[in-house]
CSV table of C-alpha atoms in Angstrom, one decimal:
chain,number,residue,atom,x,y,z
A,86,UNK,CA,-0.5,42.7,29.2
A,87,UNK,CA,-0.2,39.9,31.7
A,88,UNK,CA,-3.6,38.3,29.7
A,89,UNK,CA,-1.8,38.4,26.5
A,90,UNK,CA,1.2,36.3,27.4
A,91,UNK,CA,-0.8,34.0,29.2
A,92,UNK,CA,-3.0,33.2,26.2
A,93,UNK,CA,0.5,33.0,24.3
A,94,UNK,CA,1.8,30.8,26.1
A,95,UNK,CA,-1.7,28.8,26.6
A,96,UNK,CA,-1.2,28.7,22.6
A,97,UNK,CA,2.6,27.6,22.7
A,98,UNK,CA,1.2,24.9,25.0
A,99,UNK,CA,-1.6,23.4,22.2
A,100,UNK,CA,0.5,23.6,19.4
A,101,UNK,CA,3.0,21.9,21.3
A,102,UNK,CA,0.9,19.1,22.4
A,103,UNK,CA,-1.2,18.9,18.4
A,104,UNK,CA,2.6,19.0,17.2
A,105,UNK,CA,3.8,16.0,19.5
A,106,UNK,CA,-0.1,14.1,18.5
A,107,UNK,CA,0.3,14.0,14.9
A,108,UNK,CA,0.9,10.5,13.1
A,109,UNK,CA,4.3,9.1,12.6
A,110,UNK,CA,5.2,9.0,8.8
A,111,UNK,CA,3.9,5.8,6.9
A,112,UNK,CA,6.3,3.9,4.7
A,113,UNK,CA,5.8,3.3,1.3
A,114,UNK,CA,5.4,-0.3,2.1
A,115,UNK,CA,2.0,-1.8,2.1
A,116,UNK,CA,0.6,-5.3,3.2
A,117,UNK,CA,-3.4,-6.7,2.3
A,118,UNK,CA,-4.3,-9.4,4.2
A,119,UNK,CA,-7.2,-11.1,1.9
A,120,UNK,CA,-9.9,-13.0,4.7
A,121,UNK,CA,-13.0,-14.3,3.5
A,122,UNK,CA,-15.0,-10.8,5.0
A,123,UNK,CA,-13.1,-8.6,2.6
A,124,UNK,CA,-9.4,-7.3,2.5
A,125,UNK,CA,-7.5,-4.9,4.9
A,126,UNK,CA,-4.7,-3.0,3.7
A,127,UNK,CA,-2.0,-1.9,6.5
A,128,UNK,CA,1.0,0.3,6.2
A,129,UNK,CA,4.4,0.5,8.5
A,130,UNK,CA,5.7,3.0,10.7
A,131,UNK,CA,9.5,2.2,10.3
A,132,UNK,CA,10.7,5.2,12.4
A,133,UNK,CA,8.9,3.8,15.3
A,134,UNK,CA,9.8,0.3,15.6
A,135,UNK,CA,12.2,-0.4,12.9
A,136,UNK,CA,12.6,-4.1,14.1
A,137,UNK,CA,9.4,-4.9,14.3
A,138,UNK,CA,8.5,-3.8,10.9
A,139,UNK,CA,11.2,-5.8,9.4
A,140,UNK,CA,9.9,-9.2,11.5
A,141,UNK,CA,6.3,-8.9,10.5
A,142,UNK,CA,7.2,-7.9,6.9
A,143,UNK,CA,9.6,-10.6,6.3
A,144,UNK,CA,7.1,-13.1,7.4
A,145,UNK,CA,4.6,-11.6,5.3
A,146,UNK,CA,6.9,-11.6,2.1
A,147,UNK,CA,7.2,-15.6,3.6
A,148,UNK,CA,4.1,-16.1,3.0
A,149,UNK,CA,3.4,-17.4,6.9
A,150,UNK,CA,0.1,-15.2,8.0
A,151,UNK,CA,-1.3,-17.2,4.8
A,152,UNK,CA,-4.7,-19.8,6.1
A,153,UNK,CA,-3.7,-18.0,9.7
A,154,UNK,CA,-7.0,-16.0,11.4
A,155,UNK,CA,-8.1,-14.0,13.5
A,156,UNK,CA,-8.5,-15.8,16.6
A,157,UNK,CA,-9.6,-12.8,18.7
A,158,UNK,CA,-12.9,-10.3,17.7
A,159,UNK,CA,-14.0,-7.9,21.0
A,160,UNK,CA,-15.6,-5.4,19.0
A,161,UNK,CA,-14.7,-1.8,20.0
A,162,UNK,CA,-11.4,-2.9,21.4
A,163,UNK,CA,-9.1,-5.3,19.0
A,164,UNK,CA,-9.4,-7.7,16.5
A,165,UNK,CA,-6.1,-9.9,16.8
A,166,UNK,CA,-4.2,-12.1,14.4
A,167,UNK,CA,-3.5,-15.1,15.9
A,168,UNK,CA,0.7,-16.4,16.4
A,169,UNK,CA,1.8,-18.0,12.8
A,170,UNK,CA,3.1,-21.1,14.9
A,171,UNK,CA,0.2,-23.4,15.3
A,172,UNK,CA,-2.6,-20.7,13.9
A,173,UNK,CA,-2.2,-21.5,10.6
A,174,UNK,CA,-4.2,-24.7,8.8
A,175,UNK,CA,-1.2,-25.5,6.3
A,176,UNK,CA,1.9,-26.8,7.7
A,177,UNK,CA,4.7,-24.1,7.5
A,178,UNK,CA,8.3,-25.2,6.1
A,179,UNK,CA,11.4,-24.7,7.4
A,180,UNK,CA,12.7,-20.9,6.2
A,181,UNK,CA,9.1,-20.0,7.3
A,182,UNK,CA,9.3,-21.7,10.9
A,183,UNK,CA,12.1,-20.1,11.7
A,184,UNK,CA,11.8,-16.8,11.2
A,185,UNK,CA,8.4,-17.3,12.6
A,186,UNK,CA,10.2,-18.6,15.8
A,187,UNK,CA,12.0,-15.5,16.5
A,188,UNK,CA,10.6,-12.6,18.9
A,189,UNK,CA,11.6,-8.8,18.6
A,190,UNK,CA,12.5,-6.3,21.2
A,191,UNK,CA,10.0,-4.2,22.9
A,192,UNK,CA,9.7,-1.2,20.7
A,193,UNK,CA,7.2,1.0,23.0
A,194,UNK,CA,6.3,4.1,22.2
A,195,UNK,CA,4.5,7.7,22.7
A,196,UNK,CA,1.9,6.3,19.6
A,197,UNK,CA,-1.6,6.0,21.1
A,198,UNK,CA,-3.6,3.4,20.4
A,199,UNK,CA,-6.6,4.3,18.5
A,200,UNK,CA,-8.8,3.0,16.2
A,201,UNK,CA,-6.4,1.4,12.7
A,202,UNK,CA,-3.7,0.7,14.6
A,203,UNK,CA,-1.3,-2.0,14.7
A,204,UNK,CA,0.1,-3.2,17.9
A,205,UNK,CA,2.2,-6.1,18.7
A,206,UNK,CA,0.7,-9.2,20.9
A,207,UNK,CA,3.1,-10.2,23.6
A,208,UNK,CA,3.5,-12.3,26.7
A,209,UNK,CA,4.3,-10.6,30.6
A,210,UNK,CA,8.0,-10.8,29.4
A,211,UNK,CA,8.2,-6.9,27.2
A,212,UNK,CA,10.4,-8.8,24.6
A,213,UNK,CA,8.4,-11.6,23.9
A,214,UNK,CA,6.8,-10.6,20.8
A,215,UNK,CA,6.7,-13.1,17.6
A,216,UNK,CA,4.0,-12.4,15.1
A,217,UNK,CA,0.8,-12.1,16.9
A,218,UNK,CA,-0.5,-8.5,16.7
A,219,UNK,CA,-3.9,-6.9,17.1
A,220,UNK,CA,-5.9,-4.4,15.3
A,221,UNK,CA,-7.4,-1.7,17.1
A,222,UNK,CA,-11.1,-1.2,17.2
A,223,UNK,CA,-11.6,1.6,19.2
A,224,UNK,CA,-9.1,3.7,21.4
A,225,UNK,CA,-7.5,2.2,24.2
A,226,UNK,CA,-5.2,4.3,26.1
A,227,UNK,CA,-4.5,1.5,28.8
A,228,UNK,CA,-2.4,-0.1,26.1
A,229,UNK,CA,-0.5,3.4,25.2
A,230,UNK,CA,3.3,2.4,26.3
A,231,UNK,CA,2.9,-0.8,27.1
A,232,UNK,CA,2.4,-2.4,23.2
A,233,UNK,CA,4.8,-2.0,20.3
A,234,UNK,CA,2.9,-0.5,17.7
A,235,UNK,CA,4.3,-0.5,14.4
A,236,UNK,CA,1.6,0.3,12.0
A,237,UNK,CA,-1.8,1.4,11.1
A,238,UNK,CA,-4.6,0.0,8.8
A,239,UNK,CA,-4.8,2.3,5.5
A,240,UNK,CA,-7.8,0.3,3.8
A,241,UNK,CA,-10.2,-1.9,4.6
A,242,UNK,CA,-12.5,-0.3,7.8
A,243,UNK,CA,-15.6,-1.9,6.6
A,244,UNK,CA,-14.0,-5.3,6.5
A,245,UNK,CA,-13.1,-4.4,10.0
A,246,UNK,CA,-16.5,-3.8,10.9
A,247,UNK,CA,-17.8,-6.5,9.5
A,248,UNK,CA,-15.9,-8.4,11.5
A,249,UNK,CA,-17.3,-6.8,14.6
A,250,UNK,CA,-20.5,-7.8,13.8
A,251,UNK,CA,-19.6,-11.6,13.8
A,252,UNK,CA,-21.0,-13.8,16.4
A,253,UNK,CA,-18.9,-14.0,19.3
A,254,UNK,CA,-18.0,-16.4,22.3
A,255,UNK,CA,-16.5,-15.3,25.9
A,256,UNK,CA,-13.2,-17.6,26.4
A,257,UNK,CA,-11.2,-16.6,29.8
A,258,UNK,CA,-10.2,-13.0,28.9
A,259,UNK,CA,-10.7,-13.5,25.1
A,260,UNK,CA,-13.7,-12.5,23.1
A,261,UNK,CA,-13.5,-15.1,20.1
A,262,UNK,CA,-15.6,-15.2,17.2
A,263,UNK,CA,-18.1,-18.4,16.6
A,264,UNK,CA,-16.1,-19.2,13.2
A,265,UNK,CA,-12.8,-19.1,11.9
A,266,UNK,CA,-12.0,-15.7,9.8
A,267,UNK,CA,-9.6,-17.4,7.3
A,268,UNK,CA,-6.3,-14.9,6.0
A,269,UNK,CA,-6.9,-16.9,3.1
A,270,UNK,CA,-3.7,-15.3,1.3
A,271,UNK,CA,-1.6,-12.1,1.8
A,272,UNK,CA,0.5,-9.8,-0.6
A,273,UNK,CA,2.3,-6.6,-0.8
A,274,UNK,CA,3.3,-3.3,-2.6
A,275,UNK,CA,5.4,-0.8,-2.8
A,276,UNK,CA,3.9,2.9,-2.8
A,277,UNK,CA,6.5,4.8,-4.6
A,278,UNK,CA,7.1,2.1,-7.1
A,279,UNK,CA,3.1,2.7,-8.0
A,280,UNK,CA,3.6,6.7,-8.1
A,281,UNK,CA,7.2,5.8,-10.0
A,282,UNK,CA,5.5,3.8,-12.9
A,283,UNK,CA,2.3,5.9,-13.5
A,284,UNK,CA,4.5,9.2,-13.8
A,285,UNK,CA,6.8,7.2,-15.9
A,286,UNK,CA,3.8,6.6,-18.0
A,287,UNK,CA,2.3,9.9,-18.0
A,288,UNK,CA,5.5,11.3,-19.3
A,289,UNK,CA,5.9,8.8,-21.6
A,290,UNK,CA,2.7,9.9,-23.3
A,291,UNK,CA,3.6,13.3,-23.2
A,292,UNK,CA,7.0,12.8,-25.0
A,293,UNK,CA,5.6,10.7,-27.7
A,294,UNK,CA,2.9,13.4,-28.0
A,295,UNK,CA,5.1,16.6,-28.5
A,296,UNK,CA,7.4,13.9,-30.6
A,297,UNK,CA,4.4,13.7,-33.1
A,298,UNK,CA,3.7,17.2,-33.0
A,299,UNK,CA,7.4,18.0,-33.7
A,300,UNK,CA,7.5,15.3,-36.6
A,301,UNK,CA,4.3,16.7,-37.9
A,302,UNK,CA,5.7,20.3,-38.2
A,303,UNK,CA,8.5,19.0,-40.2
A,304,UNK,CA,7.0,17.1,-42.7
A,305,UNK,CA,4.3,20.0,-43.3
A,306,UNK,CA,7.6,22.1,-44.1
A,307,UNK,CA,8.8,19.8,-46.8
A,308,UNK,CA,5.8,18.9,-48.2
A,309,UNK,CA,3.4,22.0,-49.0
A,310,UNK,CA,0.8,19.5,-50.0
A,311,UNK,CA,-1.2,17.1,-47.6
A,312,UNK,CA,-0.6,13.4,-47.9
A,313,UNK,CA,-3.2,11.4,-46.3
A,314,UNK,CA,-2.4,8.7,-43.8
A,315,UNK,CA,-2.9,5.2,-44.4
A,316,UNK,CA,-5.6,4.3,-41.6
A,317,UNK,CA,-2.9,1.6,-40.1
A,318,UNK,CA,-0.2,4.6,-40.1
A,319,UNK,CA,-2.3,7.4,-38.0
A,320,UNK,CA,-2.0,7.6,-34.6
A,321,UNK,CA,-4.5,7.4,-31.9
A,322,UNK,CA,-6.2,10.8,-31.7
A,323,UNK,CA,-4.4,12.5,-34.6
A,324,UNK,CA,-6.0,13.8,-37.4
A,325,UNK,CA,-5.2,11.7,-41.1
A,326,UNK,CA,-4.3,15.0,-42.4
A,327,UNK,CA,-0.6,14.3,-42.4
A,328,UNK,CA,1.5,11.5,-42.0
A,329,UNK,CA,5.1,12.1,-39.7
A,330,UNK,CA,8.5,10.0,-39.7
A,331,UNK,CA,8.3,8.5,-35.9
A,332,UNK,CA,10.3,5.5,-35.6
A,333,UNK,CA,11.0,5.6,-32.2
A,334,UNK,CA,7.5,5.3,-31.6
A,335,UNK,CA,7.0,2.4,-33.9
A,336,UNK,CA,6.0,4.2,-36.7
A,337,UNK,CA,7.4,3.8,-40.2
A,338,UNK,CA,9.6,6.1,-41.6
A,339,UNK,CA,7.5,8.0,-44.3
A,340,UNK,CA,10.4,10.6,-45.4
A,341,UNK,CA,11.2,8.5,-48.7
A,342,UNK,CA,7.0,8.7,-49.9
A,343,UNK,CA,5.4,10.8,-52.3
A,344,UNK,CA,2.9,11.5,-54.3
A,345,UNK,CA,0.3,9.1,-52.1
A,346,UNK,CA,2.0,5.9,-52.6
A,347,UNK,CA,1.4,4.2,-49.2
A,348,UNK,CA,3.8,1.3,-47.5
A,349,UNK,CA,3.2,-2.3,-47.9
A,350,UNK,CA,2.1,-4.6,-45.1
A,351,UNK,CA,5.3,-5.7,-44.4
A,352,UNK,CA,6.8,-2.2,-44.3
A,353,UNK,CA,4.5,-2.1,-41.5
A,354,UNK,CA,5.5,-1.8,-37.7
């Protein structure tokens, strides 16, 4: 008996600990950085460092990590976007400086650092984060606690390893590539707005479909005999068998023909 509580509780224990591992939820949000080795897609994790998001996705939406780089490449360990201010080749203007000027609070948290995720750069001073942050290569638990991480790469890991595989040169602490990795330009999506507009259009297609069939059901009830469709009337994947009143689908309305007598060009939608 005493064996079969411990095992439960050995079990309370791992499910506990798997529970308290799992990733934080992703926003919907989603940035692609567009370098001249490929693109890499990153999303957000708002419930973990709420302020930090909001910086680094503002100056995205500024436009300011556009002709920045990646200063940094030590592969199996980070690959880090260099500070806006004075990384970027073209000048910044003046909404974009300032917003680039600001730091964020040190938003640390139980998220380890493992490969895909986003973690902020900062100075000795915990709040002195701007917009530098690194990509993680490979895990590094040293930094768990320590770095704000906000994020986590969601495409785009053989860009990354491209990147690895980049010539590289030993500066002080740093690990620098050979040649500048251009973020030649940068955009970003909404997730749900994606989902939102290709249901929309899925239903869409299935209302006009049962509209058709509906129509078509109709007319076959007023008219015992078949009236062929003129080839400009019939719709996409219907047979020419019949021809159905559908105006709000851009069709004509064929209620008033008979006896075969097909619409004139202009009658046309």
């Amino acid at each position: 008996m005493l064996n079969v509580i411990r095992i439960f509780l050995t079990l309370i224990t791992l499910i506990g600990t798997a529970s308290s591992q799992e990733d934080p939820q992703l926003g919907s949000a989603r940035v692609v950085f567009q370098t001249n080795y490929g693109d890499i897609e990153f999303g957000f994790y708002p419930s973990v460092a709420p302020q930090t998001v909001d910086h680094i996705f503002k100056l995205v939406r500024l436009g300011c990590y556009n002709t920045n780089h990646f200063f940094r490449v030590d592969k199996g360990f980070v690959a880090q976007v260099a500070d806006v201010v004075g990384g970027r080749s073209a000048p910044m203007n003046e909404v974009q400086r300032v917003e680039a000027e600001k730091t964020v609070v040190g938003e640390f948290s139980d998220v380890k650092h493992v490969r895909g995720i986003l973690s902020m750069g900062r100075y000795s001073d915990p709040n002195s984060a701007a917009s530098s942050f690194s990509i993680l290569l490979g895990d590094a638990p040293h930094l768990d606690g320590q770095y704000a991480v906000f994020g986590k790469v969601t495409k785009g890991d053989e860009t990354l390893r491209k990147l690895e595989g980049l010539p590289t040169r030993k500066e002080g602490i740093f690990v620098m590539p050979t040649e500048r990795i251009t973020i030649h330009s940068s955009y970003y999506y909404d997730t749900e707005m994606e989902i939102c507009e290709k249901e929309r259009s899925v239903l869409k297609r299935r209302l006009t479909a049962s509209a058709i069939e509906i129509e078509r059901q109709r007319w076959k009830k007023r008219n015992p005999y078949p009236l062929i469709c003129h080839s400009k009337m019939k719709p996409e994947g219907l047979s020419s068998d019949f021809c159905f009143t559908f105006v709000e689908c851009g069709l004509i309305d064929l209620s008033p023909i008979q006896n075969n007598h097909f619409p004139s060009e202009k009658q046309l939608h």
